[in-house]
Each structure stands twice: as C-alpha cells, then as structure tokens.
C-alpha cells in the first residue's frame, strides 16, 4: 500500500515572457544523496549504497557550496544540486538516501511555461543507508505541478525512530510511548483491523499534539518534547495514513 | 586674253582669296599637288610622272561671268632639258567663271630623280599670276610666288633620335635624346608633306613603359601634335612601369598626312622581376579592437626577396565577405587612408609595416575566430600580388567584481545569518558572495550591467520567476538570463579530477565564460580538519574563467583575487555562460 502527501502548485508565479526557461532544479540540504528518475526512466544522482553515479539525464548532479571569506563565520551547508534545462513532462521519482542520520530539506523548482514557475519544499529525516521516496510532477502547462512523499506502512515508524535518534523528540519514555502506539497501529493493520488502526493513529496524533503544544509553550521538560520539525514530519505521515483510510 | 589686274591669293585655313581691283575671286586648291607614283622606273631610269593639280574656285573671276579664262600651269623645270623633258603639251584647262573646279595636268618625263624641285608657274590667259599660295591640308600654307619660286615638298620622313651610339636603347628610368625628323623627297610617293604641317607623335605600343616629355621635362603623355620643329624638341622617357621581361619595347610613331615613321625603344628593366608579394601579418591573430601590422615583401618566382623601387605603388584590400570585422589603414605620406581598400601605398612604407589592419568592426561574440584575408597587388599590374590572413577573435571583457568591494560587501547576502556571541548577524556578500559575484561579472560582460549588490537585491525580491531567486543557499544560475535573453546558461557539470580543462577552449574561443568551482584552502585553513577535508573533496569557491592565454586560463577571482586558474588546481563543477549565436 502506498499513501501520498500531495503538495499542489497553488502559488505559481506570474507570466514570464520567455519561452525557453524550462527548468527542474532540485536542491537537497542535509547528509543525503539522491537519485532522480525522469518519466523515461533515465536517472541522475548518486546511490551511496552501491556508490553508483548516474548521469543518464545529464551530469549536473553535484555539490553546490560556497566558502566563507570570514574565518569567524562558517560556510553554509552544502547543497546536493541537480538541474535540467530541458525537462520532459511527466512524473519524476526522487529517492533520498541517508549518508548518515540526518534531517534534510528538499526544494524542487519547476518552470514549465513562460507563465508558471514554482518552488515546492519538503523536509524529512533519514538514517544511514535508508531511503525515502518522493515523486513530483512536471507538465508543460505548468499548472499541475506537485511534489509528494510516498508513504509506506513502515514510514511512520522509521520517521519516529529517526526523529528520536536525531534528538528531534524525546526523551526515551515519550519515544517508547509513541513507538508503542505505532506498533499497535501496525498490528491492527496486519490483522486487517482498519477501524482499530485508525483509532490508534488518532490517539497517536492527539498525543503528539499535546506534547508539541507543551513544547511550544516551554512547559515541557527537556526529556519530554517534540520539536516543530519532528511534529511536522510525523503529522504529515499520520495525516497521509488517515487520509488513505478514508 | 589679258588680265586686267594681277591676282593675289591669300590663304586662311584652306581659303584662298584673290583680289583684282574691284574684282575678287577665290581659288581654293582643294588638295595638294599630287604626284602619282607612275610606273616603275624603266631600265633607262626614265620615269614618267603625272602632276595633277586640282582647283576649285567659287568666286567671281571676271566681271563677265560668261567668259571662260584659260589657266595655264607651267613647270619651269619640266621645260629644262637638263632635268625634265616635256613630253607633250601641258594641258590647259579652262577656268569657268563660276564652278567647282578644274583639273590641270601635265606629264613630265623625269630624267633625274635624285632631286626634284617642283616649281610651278600659273598663268591666266597667258598672264603670269604673280603670287599664289599653295594650300595644303596643313595649317600652314606653302608659298608659291611667281614661277621662279620653289617650295620643297617631301614625300617621306624618318624619325630618329639624336644619339649616334645607341639611340633606342634605354634603361628603365632613362630619357632618350631629342627626336630627329629627316625628310626626303623620293618620287613615286603619293603624298607630300611640309615641315610646317601638323604632325603627331605618339607611343603606339608599350605606353605603360614610358611617356613623351617636352624640352622642359614636362610629361606630355603618350601623344603630342605639333610641327616638325616642335617634335624635334621632344624625348621619350622610360619612367613608366618596369618591363615585365628583361627588355620591353615601346614603339613611337610620327605621322602626318598619311606618312608615318616608327622607332622602337628597347627598355631594359632595372629591377629584378617581381613575381609576387609575401604578406606577413603580425600578430596573425588579434582580438576585436586590436591592430595587426602588415609587412609586404617583393619576391621573385623562386620566392627570393627582390628589390623594387621604394616608390612602387601598391594597392591593399580586404578579402570579400570579411569587411564587417575591421578596416585597413595607413598613415603613409602624411595622409590617412582607412577602409576596405587602400591605394597607392609606397612599397618602401608597406615593407616597413606602414599598413595596419584594425579590428574595429563587429565584435564576433559567440563566433569562432573570423579569418580575414588581406591582399596586396602591384598598382600597375594587378596580376602581381599576394595575400595574408589575420584571425579576428571576439573580445569579452567582464569587470572584476570583488566580494569585499565596500559598495556591496556589507549587503545582506540572501537571507544568511550567523550567530556570534549569542547575537544573530546578517552575513554579507563579502563573506559568501563568490558565485553571486561571478554571475554579475558574466551578466555585465554580456550587456546586462549589474553589480553583485544589485544582483543580490534582485534575487531576494524578484517575483517574476522562481528560478531567478535564491532558494536556500542556491544562487540559481538562470538568473543570469533575467534581462538579456541572448545569454545562454548551460546546466552545471560535475567533474572529477581527471577533467581536461581544454574542454573549455572552444567556448572560450567564442568569448564564452565559465564559472568554475575550485578549492580555496585559504578560507578553511583555520577550520577543523573535517571541514578542510570536506572542502577539499567538494570544492568551496567560485571563480570566473574569462579567457585563455597560451596554456593558462585567466580568471577573475572575486575572493582572493588570483589571476590564473592554475593557482587553484583542479576544478569540481562548472557552468558555461555564452551568447546565443543568432547568425
């Protein structure tokens, strides 16, 4: 079963009077690599598990970085960048690979026609050699661009584990509690108990809401918290799973 | 039949006026005395010849217009038994009072042909006409006055030169002695001539080799008309072109009234024969806006250098189809010539490099080197020439923007902040703006003039295109196309350490620019080893390659200010920027 979180292109840009500004530009921040696969199945990027580099679309995948001329100011994080100025219409697949436990951010910039361009951004967490799947759509009208995460049943547990590992939520009692709830959800899913599974997801969501609210108010101690990022990631997973049930 | 008055004939351009008391008459001798050739002289050297005199008169001869008068023509010498024996009566023609003409003729048997003085007496009604102007077609009359006068008339002349040794042999540049004109009165020639008759001398062959000059050295060109005495003051000057061969010929002819005589001057060339010119252009490859010198050398068929006069004139030209890239120019002899064609440049100056090619036309941006053919030819003989060529390369001149320029160094770069002593501080272009500065340099070079500060502001605020803004720390290379649509930005290329920089040469040749990522050890030397290793692995700094000189790639470095790419070693990533070639 696959569930998706969909980000439609709602804030597309104004008309742009140039007909050859087609572009797909992917930037990934974090300790990650990625492989992008176009609608024709051509790939670009690096799979760190096999250490294979793909240049079937073009050879633009690489590190964008700048140095800092000020010794007191660190250089900004490197960005894994892929650019094509001759994109083809259709659905692309984006596989994020963890190089080490890391939170990451992906920005996909798409310009299809003179009139429309957009930047769609998603965040996530990933562990070493784990992968997370995304897909995005590029069309020549520029009006139907979207970018979404492909949610697997184990995605929620994986994200919970990674958030804990990256200290985005804690402490251990909270993690244990949340993990227990996720496990019960998975058990009900295995038993085809959709209603029970949904109930467990709702309770998990409420627990997260509660802890996150306290974290924001600063009333929660440092051993019982959920950061904004962890909250967004887990909420997105839960919403997608609940949406799938509907 | 007497005459009541004596006739006096005067001539004015072929008109003879006669006056007799109140009477007047005109007798026009329409042509000259013609002495017909007659038969070939007999063995006894006795020659018969017919003397024909044709008269035309259109005036009143007598008051009685109905009365004819008798015109008698006598040749005194014809009656001289020693020289001429009259072989019959002189024909006596009646002269009508009005009429177009009459012919009178007499037949003499000429005994001694070595000298013939033609002397005629004219009688009207047996009365001697006391004076008569004999009219030729020439502008000067030849005078008969009474029957005892005589006028020499010549039947041929011979052109010569007052040089007893080698009258007709000249070196190029020399001038002959004056011409001579000797007359002879051979019989049996149909036309007679008098020294006062208009006579023309002209160069009928080889006029490019010389000219006629007057007594004062005046160049008279290749033709002159005057009297015999005037012609005898002229000379032939071999100051034209050098003969193509070792010896050239110029034929000079003098002619009048159908009589002519020719001489042929042999003109020896004094300069080695030029077969072609070599054209050396230095430098042979220039950028738009630069100048190259042309050095021209005369060479023989074996390509050996030959000397030719320094004042030999050469014409220079730009080959067809290449006029838009620049012009030829010279400042020889105090005046400036500029254009696709230069004429009359002295050889000695051309040899010294006085002619230049200035690539001040169109800048061939986006195009490879344009080969411009430059030609030279001998002005007097365009078949003798030579060509060379110069490559005109485009010129691109990006400004050198430095991140630390106070005009923008402190501008807040993108939305970058750093925390220092607990405070959040905006990070300026000085710290992070290397790639941004490279973009601004390239944009300005291609006509979208912008500083790093202005580009930074644009990328932070632009709402026209998502791919023009900053996204995170990504500069978005496409922003270089924000205004100037002719700018092409290629997709970035990631390269490893084996990358051959010569890959850039074709694009640099067309004035493309390359923004490359390099490793700048200076910016991480005080950082942790881990940071240093990561920077060394990925690269961390961007510079702009603006051209290649010999084997070095010239850069504008917005950070450290290095000028050669070799100062950084390998590259990690690059972005090609160039102008769309619309041609």
mmCIF file of C-alpha atoms in Angstrom, chain A residues 13-18 20-23 25-27 29 31 53 58-79 81-86 105 107 109 111 117-119, chain B residues 403-404 413 418 420 427 430-432 434-435 463-469 471-478 481-482 485 489-495 517 520 523 526-527 534 538-542 559-560 573 580:
data_model
loop_
_atom_site.group_PDB
_atom_site.id
_atom_site.type_symbol
_atom_site.label_atom_id
_atom_site.label_comp_id
_atom_site.label_asym_id
_atom_site.label_seq_id
_atom_site.Cartn_x
_atom_site.Cartn_y
_atom_site.Cartn_z
ATOM 1 C CA UNK A 13 4.360 32.630 -10.498
ATOM 2 C CA UNK A 14 3.122 35.289 -12.799
ATOM 3 C CA UNK A 15 3.518 35.326 -16.503
ATOM 4 C CA UNK A 16 7.068 35.286 -17.696
ATOM 5 C CA UNK A 17 7.701 36.294 -21.238
ATOM 6 C CA UNK A 18 10.347 33.843 -22.181
ATOM 7 C CA UNK A 20 12.796 28.718 -23.083
ATOM 8 C CA UNK A 21 13.100 28.948 -19.341
ATOM 9 C CA UNK A 22 12.037 25.387 -18.680
ATOM 10 C CA UNK A 23 13.754 24.025 -15.677
ATOM 11 C CA UNK A 25 16.118 22.309 -10.208
ATOM 12 C CA UNK A 26 16.386 20.085 -7.164
ATOM 13 C CA UNK A 27 18.310 21.099 -4.093
ATOM 14 C CA UNK A 29 20.172 20.045 2.210
ATOM 15 C CA UNK A 31 23.595 14.444 4.883
ATOM 16 C CA UNK A 53 26.722 7.642 -10.013
ATOM 17 C CA UNK A 58 22.791 14.948 -17.553
ATOM 18 C CA UNK A 59 25.846 15.310 -15.381
ATOM 19 C CA UNK A 60 24.721 18.244 -13.296
ATOM 20 C CA UNK A 61 24.204 16.343 -10.053
ATOM 21 C CA UNK A 62 26.793 17.559 -7.606
ATOM 22 C CA UNK A 63 27.615 19.707 -4.646
ATOM 23 C CA UNK A 64 26.820 23.381 -4.656
ATOM 24 C CA UNK A 65 28.787 25.092 -1.950
ATOM 25 C CA UNK A 66 30.440 28.385 -1.260
ATOM 26 C CA UNK A 67 33.203 29.186 1.121
ATOM 27 C CA UNK A 68 33.184 31.813 3.776
ATOM 28 C CA UNK A 69 35.695 34.579 3.428
ATOM 29 C CA UNK A 70 35.227 35.394 7.091
ATOM 30 C CA UNK A 71 37.084 32.999 9.394
ATOM 31 C CA UNK A 72 34.551 33.626 12.139
ATOM 32 C CA UNK A 73 31.594 32.670 10.035
ATOM 33 C CA UNK A 74 31.120 29.078 8.961
ATOM 34 C CA UNK A 75 30.368 28.285 5.365
ATOM 35 C CA UNK A 76 26.739 27.424 4.743
ATOM 36 C CA UNK A 77 25.839 23.763 4.360
ATOM 37 C CA UNK A 78 26.495 22.152 1.030
ATOM 38 C CA UNK A 79 23.565 21.508 -1.252
ATOM 39 C CA UNK A 81 22.045 20.103 -6.701
ATOM 40 C CA UNK A 82 20.555 18.741 -9.887
ATOM 41 C CA UNK A 83 19.441 20.993 -12.755
ATOM 42 C CA UNK A 84 17.956 20.266 -16.123
ATOM 43 C CA UNK A 85 17.004 22.991 -18.540
ATOM 44 C CA UNK A 86 15.309 20.562 -20.882
ATOM 45 C CA UNK A 105 15.156 19.523 3.184
ATOM 46 C CA UNK A 107 13.350 22.106 -2.736
ATOM 47 C CA UNK A 109 11.942 24.393 -8.511
ATOM 48 C CA UNK A 111 9.281 26.209 -14.548
ATOM 49 C CA UNK A 117 7.112 28.549 -12.118
ATOM 50 C CA UNK A 118 7.159 27.362 -8.557
ATOM 51 C CA UNK A 119 9.278 26.090 -5.713
ATOM 52 C CA UNK B 403 33.282 40.415 -2.807
ATOM 53 C CA UNK B 404 34.942 42.856 -0.466
ATOM 54 C CA UNK B 413 23.604 38.062 1.243
ATOM 55 C CA UNK B 418 25.232 33.674 11.667
ATOM 56 C CA UNK B 420 28.073 35.487 17.110
ATOM 57 C CA UNK B 427 26.053 37.692 6.590
ATOM 58 C CA UNK B 430 31.857 39.868 1.351
ATOM 59 C CA UNK B 431 31.577 36.523 3.143
ATOM 60 C CA UNK B 432 29.552 34.335 0.819
ATOM 61 C CA UNK B 434 31.724 34.442 -4.701
ATOM 62 C CA UNK B 435 29.262 32.673 -7.001
ATOM 63 C CA UNK B 463 8.767 37.835 -8.270
ATOM 64 C CA UNK B 464 8.887 37.068 -11.945
ATOM 65 C CA UNK B 465 10.472 33.676 -11.920
ATOM 66 C CA UNK B 466 11.096 31.149 -9.189
ATOM 67 C CA UNK B 467 14.282 30.071 -10.853
ATOM 68 C CA UNK B 468 15.816 33.543 -10.546
ATOM 69 C CA UNK B 469 15.708 33.780 -6.774
ATOM 70 C CA UNK B 471 16.466 29.015 -2.847
ATOM 71 C CA UNK B 472 18.185 28.261 0.372
ATOM 72 C CA UNK B 473 21.789 28.984 -0.462
ATOM 73 C CA UNK B 474 21.447 28.082 -4.105
ATOM 74 C CA UNK B 475 22.177 31.067 -6.298
ATOM 75 C CA UNK B 476 20.069 29.829 -9.247
ATOM 76 C CA UNK B 477 22.269 30.279 -12.287
ATOM 77 C CA UNK B 478 19.331 31.015 -14.547
ATOM 78 C CA UNK B 481 19.149 35.408 -18.104
ATOM 79 C CA UNK B 482 16.807 37.753 -16.287
ATOM 80 C CA UNK B 485 17.760 36.621 -23.371
ATOM 81 C CA UNK B 489 23.386 29.334 -19.249
ATOM 82 C CA UNK B 490 24.232 25.678 -19.538
ATOM 83 C CA UNK B 491 23.373 23.103 -16.942
ATOM 84 C CA UNK B 492 26.137 22.758 -14.365
ATOM 85 C CA UNK B 493 28.555 19.948 -14.950
ATOM 86 C CA UNK B 494 30.116 17.979 -12.156
ATOM 87 C CA UNK B 495 33.621 16.821 -12.946
ATOM 88 C CA UNK B 517 34.155 25.788 -8.530
ATOM 89 C CA UNK B 520 40.237 27.624 -1.792
ATOM 90 C CA UNK B 523 39.126 30.047 3.559
ATOM 91 C CA UNK B 526 41.744 27.803 10.368
ATOM 92 C CA UNK B 527 38.840 25.389 10.299
ATOM 93 C CA UNK B 534 35.192 18.170 3.059
ATOM 94 C CA UNK B 538 33.850 19.105 -2.826
ATOM 95 C CA UNK B 539 35.468 22.422 -3.650
ATOM 96 C CA UNK B 540 34.266 25.565 -1.972
ATOM 97 C CA UNK B 541 34.890 28.634 -4.075
ATOM 98 C CA UNK B 542 33.743 30.014 -7.411
ATOM 99 C CA UNK B 559 37.645 36.428 -3.334
ATOM 100 C CA UNK B 560 41.388 36.006 -3.260
ATOM 101 C CA UNK B 573 31.990 21.880 -11.094
ATOM 102 C CA UNK B 580 23.425 32.804 -28.350
#
